[in-house]
Short mmCIF file of C-alpha atoms in Angstrom, two decimals:
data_model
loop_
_atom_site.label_atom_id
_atom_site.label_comp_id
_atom_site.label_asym_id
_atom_site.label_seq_id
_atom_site.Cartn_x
_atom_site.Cartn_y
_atom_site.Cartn_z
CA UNK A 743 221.48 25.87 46.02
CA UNK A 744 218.49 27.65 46.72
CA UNK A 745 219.33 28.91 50.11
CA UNK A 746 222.59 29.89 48.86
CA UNK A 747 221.09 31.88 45.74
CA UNK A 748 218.99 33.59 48.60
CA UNK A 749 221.54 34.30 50.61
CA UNK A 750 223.51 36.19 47.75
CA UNK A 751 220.25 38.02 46.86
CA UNK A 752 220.06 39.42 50.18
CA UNK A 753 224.29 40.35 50.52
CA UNK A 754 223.39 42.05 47.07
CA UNK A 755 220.41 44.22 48.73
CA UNK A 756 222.74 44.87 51.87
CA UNK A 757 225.35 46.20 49.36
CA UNK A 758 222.98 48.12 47.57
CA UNK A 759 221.44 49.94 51.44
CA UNK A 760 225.47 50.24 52.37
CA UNK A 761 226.15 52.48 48.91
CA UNK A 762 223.04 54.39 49.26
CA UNK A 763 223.91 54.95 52.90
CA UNK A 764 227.91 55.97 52.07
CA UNK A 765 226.30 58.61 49.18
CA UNK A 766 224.17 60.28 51.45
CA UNK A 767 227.10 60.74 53.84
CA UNK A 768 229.62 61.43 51.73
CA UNK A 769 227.79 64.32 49.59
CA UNK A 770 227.83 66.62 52.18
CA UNK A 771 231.32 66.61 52.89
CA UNK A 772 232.72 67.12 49.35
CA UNK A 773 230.24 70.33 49.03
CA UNK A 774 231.90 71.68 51.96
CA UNK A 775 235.53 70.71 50.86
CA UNK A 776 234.97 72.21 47.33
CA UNK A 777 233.80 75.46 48.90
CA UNK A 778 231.51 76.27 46.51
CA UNK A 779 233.37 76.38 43.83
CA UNK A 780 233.27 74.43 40.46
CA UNK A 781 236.29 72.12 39.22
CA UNK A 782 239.27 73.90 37.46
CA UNK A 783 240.41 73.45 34.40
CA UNK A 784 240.10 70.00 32.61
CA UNK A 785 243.16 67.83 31.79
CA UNK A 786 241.60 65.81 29.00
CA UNK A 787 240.69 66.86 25.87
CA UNK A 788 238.01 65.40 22.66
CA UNK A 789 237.61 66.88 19.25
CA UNK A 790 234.41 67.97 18.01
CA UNK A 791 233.31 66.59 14.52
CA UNK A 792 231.71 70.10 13.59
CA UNK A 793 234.84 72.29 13.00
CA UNK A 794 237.29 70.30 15.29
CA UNK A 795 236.99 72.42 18.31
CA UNK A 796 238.90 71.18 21.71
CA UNK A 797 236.18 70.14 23.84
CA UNK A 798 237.39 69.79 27.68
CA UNK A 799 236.76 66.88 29.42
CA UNK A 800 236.30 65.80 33.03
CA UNK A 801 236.91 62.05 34.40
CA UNK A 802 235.87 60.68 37.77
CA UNK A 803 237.29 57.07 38.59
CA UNK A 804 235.31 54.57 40.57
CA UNK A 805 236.31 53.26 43.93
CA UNK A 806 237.21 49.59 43.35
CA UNK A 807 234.06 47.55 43.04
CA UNK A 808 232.33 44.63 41.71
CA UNK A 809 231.63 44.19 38.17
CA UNK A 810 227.46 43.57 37.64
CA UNK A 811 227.31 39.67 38.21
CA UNK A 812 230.71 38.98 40.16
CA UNK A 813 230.88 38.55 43.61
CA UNK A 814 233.11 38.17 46.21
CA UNK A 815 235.68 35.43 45.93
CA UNK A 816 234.63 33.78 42.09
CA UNK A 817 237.25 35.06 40.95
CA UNK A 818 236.20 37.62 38.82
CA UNK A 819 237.94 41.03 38.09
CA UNK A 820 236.64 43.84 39.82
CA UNK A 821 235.74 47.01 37.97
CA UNK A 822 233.41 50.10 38.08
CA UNK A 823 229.90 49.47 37.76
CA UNK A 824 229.46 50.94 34.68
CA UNK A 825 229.82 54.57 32.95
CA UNK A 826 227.76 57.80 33.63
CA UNK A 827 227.97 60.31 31.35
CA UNK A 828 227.16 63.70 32.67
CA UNK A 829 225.76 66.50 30.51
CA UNK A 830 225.83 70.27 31.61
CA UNK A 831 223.02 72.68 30.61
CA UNK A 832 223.44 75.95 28.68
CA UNK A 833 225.44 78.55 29.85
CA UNK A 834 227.38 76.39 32.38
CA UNK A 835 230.35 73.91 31.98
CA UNK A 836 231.26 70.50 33.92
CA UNK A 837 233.35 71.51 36.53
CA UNK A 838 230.17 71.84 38.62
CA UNK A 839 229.44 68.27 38.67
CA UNK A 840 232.28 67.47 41.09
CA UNK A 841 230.69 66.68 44.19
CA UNK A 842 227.47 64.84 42.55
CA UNK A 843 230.25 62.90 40.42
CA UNK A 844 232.52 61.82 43.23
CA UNK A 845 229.43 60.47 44.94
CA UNK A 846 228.71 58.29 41.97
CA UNK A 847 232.50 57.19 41.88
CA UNK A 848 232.53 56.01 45.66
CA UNK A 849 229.40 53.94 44.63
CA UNK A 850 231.14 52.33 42.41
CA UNK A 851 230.31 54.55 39.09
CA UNK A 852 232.61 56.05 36.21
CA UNK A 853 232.02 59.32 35.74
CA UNK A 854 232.89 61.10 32.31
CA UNK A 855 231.63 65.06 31.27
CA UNK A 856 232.45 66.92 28.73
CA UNK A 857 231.98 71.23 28.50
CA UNK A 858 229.83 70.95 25.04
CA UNK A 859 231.03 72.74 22.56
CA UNK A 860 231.26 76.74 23.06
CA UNK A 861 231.06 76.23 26.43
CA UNK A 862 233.56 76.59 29.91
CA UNK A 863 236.55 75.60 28.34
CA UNK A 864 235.45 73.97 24.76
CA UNK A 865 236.27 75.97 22.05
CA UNK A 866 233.36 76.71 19.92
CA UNK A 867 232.07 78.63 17.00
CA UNK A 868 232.19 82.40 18.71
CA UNK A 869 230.73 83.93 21.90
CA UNK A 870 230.07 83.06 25.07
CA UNK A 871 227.86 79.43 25.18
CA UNK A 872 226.94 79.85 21.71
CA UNK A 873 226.47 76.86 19.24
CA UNK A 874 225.13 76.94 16.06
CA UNK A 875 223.50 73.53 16.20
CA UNK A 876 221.96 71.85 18.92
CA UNK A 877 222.45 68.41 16.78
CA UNK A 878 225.97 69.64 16.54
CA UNK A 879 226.34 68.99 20.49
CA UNK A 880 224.54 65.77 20.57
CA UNK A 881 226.45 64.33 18.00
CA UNK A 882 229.87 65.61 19.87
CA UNK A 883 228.04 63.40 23.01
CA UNK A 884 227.31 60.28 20.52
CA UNK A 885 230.73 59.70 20.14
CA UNK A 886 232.21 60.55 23.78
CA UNK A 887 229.82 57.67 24.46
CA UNK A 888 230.88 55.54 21.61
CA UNK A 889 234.84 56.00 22.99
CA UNK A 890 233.67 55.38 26.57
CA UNK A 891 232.13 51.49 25.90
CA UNK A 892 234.69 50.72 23.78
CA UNK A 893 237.22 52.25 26.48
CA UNK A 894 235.58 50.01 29.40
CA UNK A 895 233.84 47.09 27.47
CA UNK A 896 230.61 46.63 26.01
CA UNK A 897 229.53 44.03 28.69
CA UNK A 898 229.53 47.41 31.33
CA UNK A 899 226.26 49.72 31.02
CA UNK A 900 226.17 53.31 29.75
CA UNK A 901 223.62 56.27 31.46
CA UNK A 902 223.84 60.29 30.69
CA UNK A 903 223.03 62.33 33.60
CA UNK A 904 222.14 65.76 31.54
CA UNK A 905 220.20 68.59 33.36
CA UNK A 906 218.16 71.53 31.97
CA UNK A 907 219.24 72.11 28.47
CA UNK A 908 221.63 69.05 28.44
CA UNK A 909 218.38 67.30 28.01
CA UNK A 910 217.86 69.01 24.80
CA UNK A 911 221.10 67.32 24.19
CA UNK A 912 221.09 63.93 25.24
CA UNK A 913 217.58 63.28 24.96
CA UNK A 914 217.38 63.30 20.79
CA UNK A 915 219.86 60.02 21.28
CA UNK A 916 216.55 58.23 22.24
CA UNK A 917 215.17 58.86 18.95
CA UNK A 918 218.66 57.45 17.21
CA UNK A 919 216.45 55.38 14.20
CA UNK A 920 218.84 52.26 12.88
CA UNK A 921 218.45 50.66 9.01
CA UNK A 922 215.30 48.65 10.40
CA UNK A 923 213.02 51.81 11.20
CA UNK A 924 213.24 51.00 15.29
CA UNK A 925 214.32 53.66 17.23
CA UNK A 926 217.34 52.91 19.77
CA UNK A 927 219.49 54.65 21.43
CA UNK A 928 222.98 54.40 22.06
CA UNK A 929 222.58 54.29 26.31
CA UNK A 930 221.60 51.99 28.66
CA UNK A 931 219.24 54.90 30.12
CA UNK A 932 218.49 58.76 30.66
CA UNK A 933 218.58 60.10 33.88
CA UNK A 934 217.15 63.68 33.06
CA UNK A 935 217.14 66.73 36.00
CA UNK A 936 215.19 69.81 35.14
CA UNK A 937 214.77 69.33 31.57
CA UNK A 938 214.36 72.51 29.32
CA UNK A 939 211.62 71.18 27.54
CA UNK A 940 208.77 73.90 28.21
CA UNK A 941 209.75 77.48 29.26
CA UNK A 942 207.88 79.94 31.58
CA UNK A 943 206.10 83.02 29.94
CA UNK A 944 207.95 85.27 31.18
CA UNK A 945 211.02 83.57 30.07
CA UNK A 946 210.40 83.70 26.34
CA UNK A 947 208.32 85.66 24.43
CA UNK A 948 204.86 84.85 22.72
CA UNK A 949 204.38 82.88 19.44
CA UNK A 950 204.85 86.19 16.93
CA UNK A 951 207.83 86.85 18.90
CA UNK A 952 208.92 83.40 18.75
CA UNK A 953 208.84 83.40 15.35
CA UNK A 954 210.85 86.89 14.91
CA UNK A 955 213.53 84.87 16.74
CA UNK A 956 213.62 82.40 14.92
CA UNK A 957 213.95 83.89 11.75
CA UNK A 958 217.29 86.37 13.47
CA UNK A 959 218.50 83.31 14.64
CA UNK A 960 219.64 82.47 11.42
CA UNK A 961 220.70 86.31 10.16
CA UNK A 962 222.28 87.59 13.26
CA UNK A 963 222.89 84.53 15.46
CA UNK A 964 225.49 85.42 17.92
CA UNK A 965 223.02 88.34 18.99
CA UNK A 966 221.95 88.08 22.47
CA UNK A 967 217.63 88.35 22.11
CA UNK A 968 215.24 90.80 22.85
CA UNK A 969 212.46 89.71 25.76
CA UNK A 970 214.23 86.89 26.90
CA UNK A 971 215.19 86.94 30.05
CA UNK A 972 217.47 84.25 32.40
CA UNK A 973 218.92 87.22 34.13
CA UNK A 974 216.08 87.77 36.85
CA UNK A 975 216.15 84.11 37.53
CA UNK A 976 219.64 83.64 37.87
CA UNK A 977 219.80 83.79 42.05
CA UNK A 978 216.67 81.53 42.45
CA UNK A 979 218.22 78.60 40.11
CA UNK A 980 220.43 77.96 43.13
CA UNK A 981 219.22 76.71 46.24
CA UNK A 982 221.81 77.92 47.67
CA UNK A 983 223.03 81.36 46.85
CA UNK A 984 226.97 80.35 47.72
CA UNK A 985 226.40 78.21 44.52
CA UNK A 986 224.75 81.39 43.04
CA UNK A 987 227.85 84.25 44.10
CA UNK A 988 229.98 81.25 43.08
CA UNK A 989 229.02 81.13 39.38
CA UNK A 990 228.51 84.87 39.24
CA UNK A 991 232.49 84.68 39.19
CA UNK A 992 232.95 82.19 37.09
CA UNK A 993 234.07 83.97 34.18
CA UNK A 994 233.29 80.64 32.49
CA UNK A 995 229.79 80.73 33.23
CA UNK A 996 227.32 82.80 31.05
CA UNK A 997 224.99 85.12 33.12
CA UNK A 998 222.65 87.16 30.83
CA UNK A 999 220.60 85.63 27.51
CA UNK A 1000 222.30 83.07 25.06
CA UNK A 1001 222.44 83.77 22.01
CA UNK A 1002 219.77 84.29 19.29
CA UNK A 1003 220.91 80.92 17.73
CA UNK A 1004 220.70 79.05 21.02
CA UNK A 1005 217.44 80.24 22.01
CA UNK A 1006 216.37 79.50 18.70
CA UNK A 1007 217.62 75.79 18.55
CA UNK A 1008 216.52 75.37 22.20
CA UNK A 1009 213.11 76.25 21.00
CA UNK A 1010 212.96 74.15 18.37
CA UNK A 1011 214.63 71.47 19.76
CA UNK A 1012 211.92 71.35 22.70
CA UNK A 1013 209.49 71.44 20.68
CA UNK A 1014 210.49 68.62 18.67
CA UNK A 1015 211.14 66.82 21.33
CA UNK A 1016 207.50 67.12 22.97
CA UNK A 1017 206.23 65.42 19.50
CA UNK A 1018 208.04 62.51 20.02
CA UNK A 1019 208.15 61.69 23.88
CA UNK A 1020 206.76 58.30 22.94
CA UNK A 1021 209.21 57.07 20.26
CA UNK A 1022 211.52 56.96 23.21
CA UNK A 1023 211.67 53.83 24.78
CA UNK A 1024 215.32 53.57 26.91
CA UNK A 1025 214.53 53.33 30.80
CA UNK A 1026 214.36 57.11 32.60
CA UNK A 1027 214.69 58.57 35.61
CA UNK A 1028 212.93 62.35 35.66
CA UNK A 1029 214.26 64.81 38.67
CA UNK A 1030 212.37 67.93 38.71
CA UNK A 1031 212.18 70.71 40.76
CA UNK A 1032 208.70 72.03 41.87
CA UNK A 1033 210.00 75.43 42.65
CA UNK A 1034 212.12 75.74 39.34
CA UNK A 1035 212.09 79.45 38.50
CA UNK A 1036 213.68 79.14 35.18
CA UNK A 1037 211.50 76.47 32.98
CA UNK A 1038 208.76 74.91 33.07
CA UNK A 1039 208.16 72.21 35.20
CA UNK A 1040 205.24 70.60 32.91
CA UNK A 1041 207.90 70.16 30.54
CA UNK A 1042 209.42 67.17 32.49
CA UNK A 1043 205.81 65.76 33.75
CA UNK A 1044 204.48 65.57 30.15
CA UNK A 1045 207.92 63.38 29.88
CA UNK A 1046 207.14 61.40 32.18
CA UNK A 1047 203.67 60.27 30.93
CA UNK A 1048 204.51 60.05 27.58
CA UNK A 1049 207.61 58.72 27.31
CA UNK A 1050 207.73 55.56 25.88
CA UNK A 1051 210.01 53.67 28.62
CA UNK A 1052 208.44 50.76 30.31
CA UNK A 1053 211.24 51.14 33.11
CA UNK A 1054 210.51 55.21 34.11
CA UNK A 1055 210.72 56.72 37.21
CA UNK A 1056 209.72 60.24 37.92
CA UNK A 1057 210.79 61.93 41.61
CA UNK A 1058 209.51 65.79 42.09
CA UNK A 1059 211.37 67.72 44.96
CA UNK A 1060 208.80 69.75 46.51
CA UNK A 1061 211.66 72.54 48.08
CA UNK A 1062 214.33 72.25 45.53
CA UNK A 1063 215.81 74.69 43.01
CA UNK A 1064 216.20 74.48 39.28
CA UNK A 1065 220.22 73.36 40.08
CA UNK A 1066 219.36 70.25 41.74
CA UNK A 1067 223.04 69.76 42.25
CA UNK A 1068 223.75 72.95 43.53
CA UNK A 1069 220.95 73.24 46.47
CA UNK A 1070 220.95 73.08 49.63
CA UNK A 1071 222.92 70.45 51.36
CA UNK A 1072 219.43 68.37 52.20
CA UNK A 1073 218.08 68.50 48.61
CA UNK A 1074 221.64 67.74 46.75
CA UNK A 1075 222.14 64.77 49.06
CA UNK A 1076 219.17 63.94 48.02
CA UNK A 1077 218.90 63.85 44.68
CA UNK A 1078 222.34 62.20 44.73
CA UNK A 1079 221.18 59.27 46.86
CA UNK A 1080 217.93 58.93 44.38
CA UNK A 1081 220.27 58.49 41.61
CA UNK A 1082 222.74 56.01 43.15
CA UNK A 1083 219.51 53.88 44.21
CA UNK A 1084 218.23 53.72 40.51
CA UNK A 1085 220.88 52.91 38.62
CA UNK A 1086 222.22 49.95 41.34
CA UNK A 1087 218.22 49.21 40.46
CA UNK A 1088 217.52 49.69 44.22
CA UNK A 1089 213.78 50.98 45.33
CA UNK A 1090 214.22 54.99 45.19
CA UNK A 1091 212.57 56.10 48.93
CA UNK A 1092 209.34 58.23 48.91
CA UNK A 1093 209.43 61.69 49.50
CA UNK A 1094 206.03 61.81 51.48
#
């Protein structure tokens, strides 16, 4: 029995090389086949619990695979893997996580992402990307998860993907406390990519300023803020500046500064955040970009070491844009490959 239960360890690990292997291949090609441009519009459809907007949402089926613990010929039904959920960050919608998605499916992955509210094709509260709570979005995410493990089975795990401020969404379900004081959170893990959790100086304005925007946040919210600017660093969030002309077009995709109400809540939602890295305890993976133009990269380091996880994981792309997903071919493939090899629970290659 013991050289059997060897042998199956090893066919596991073989499995594990083949997937990572079929990701890196296959990333390339769907980028090329979608031609730079993001998914259309969504054929599936959630309502928000904050005014009962249509939220659009995206779905990514699995190739056939084993369920976590069968194997071949006992019998057992075979299934995805489990359930990724993928959140967008501000100003964009979920019809860019095509190609990263579809290589999670062919490893064996569900894929599920929703446009959060006000954004690509959710309905929302008025303007462009605007939102008048952050909470409001990561309760709208609470329950997409909720419907997912009850749509797939408990037994199956749950991760959210979420990437700049997505993380702002997704990362406040860590600190989900339940009737006995402990926090938990409703996921199996975060995988977090470029989190918006510090901002560069000359993104956002000094502390008085802060303040100021604060306080018009909540008089004139859909007002798009003085000395904030995302414009400048639009081009250089992109790796590759196909990906940047790309969402130029979109007409979906917001170009200049959010709203005063965003900024705001992003603010004060980072912030928050950063005072309670530790309370967070679900495994993480954190995929930052040294060369990101449009936050902070400190923001996802101080994650890193004080984040509460035992199981956390940190990777730093030394040539890579603030769009992971969206770079060039090399650094997309990449990053895809990294995140296939963590959540099969594989050994993520060094980058030296």
């Amino acid at each position: 029995m013991g050289r059997q239960n060897q042998i199956r360890c090893r066919l596991l690990q073989l499995q594990g090389v083949f997937i990572f292997l079929v990701s890196a291949a296959v990333f390339p090609v769907l980028v090329r086949s979608s031609l730079f441009a993001p998914l259309g519009k969504p054929t599936e459809w959630f309502t928000s619990k904050e005014g009962g907007y249509k939220l659009a949402v995206r779905r990514w089926e699995p190739s056939k695979s084993l369920s976590p613990g069968a194997e071949e010929g006992d019998g057992k039904l075979k299934g995805p893997r489990g359930t990724v959920i993928l959140q967008h960050g501000g100003g964009f919608h979920s019809g860019y996580f095509d190609a990263f998605a579809k290589v999670l499916a062919n490893a064996g992955w569900q894929c599920v992402a929703m446009d959060a509210i006000g954004h690509g094709y959710s309905q929302g509260p008025g303007g462009m990307a605007h939102l008048n709570r952050m909470s409001h979005a990561t309760t709208d995410l609470e329950r997409l998860i909720n419907r997912e493990r009850k749509r797939v089975g408990e037994q199956l795990p749950v991760f959210v993907f979420a990437e700049s401020m997505g993380a702002l969404i997704a990362l406040p379900l860590g600190l989900r406390r339940r009737k006995d004081r402990v926090y938990r959170s409703p996921v199996d893990g975060f995988i977090i990519a470029c989190p918006a959790l510090k901002f560069h100086k000359e993104t956002v304005p000094p502390l008085a300023g802060r303040m100021i925007l604060h306080l018009l946040g909540q008089v004139i919210p859909n007002t798009s803020p003085p000395g904030v600017d995302l414009e400048s660093s639009f081009n250089s969030a992109f790796g590759d500046l196909r990906w940047a002309e790309a969402a130029r077009k979109d007409v979906r995709v917001l170009k200049g500064p959010p709203s005063l109400r965003v900024v705001s809540e992003a603010m004060r939602t980072a912030g928050w955040l950063r005072k309670n890295f530790s309370k967070i305890t679900a495994p993480i993976l954190v995929l930052q970009a040294a060369r990101d133009t449009r936050i902070d990269p400190e923001g996802a380091r101080e994650l890193y070491r004080q984040v509460g996880s035992r199981d956390k994981k940190m990777v730093e792309y030394g040539e890579a844009s603030h769009q992971l997903l969206q770079d060039n071919e090399a650094a997309s493939r990449r990053v895809a490959a990294d995140v296939v090899a963590w959540l099969n629970e594989d050994e993520i290659p060094s980058l030296n």
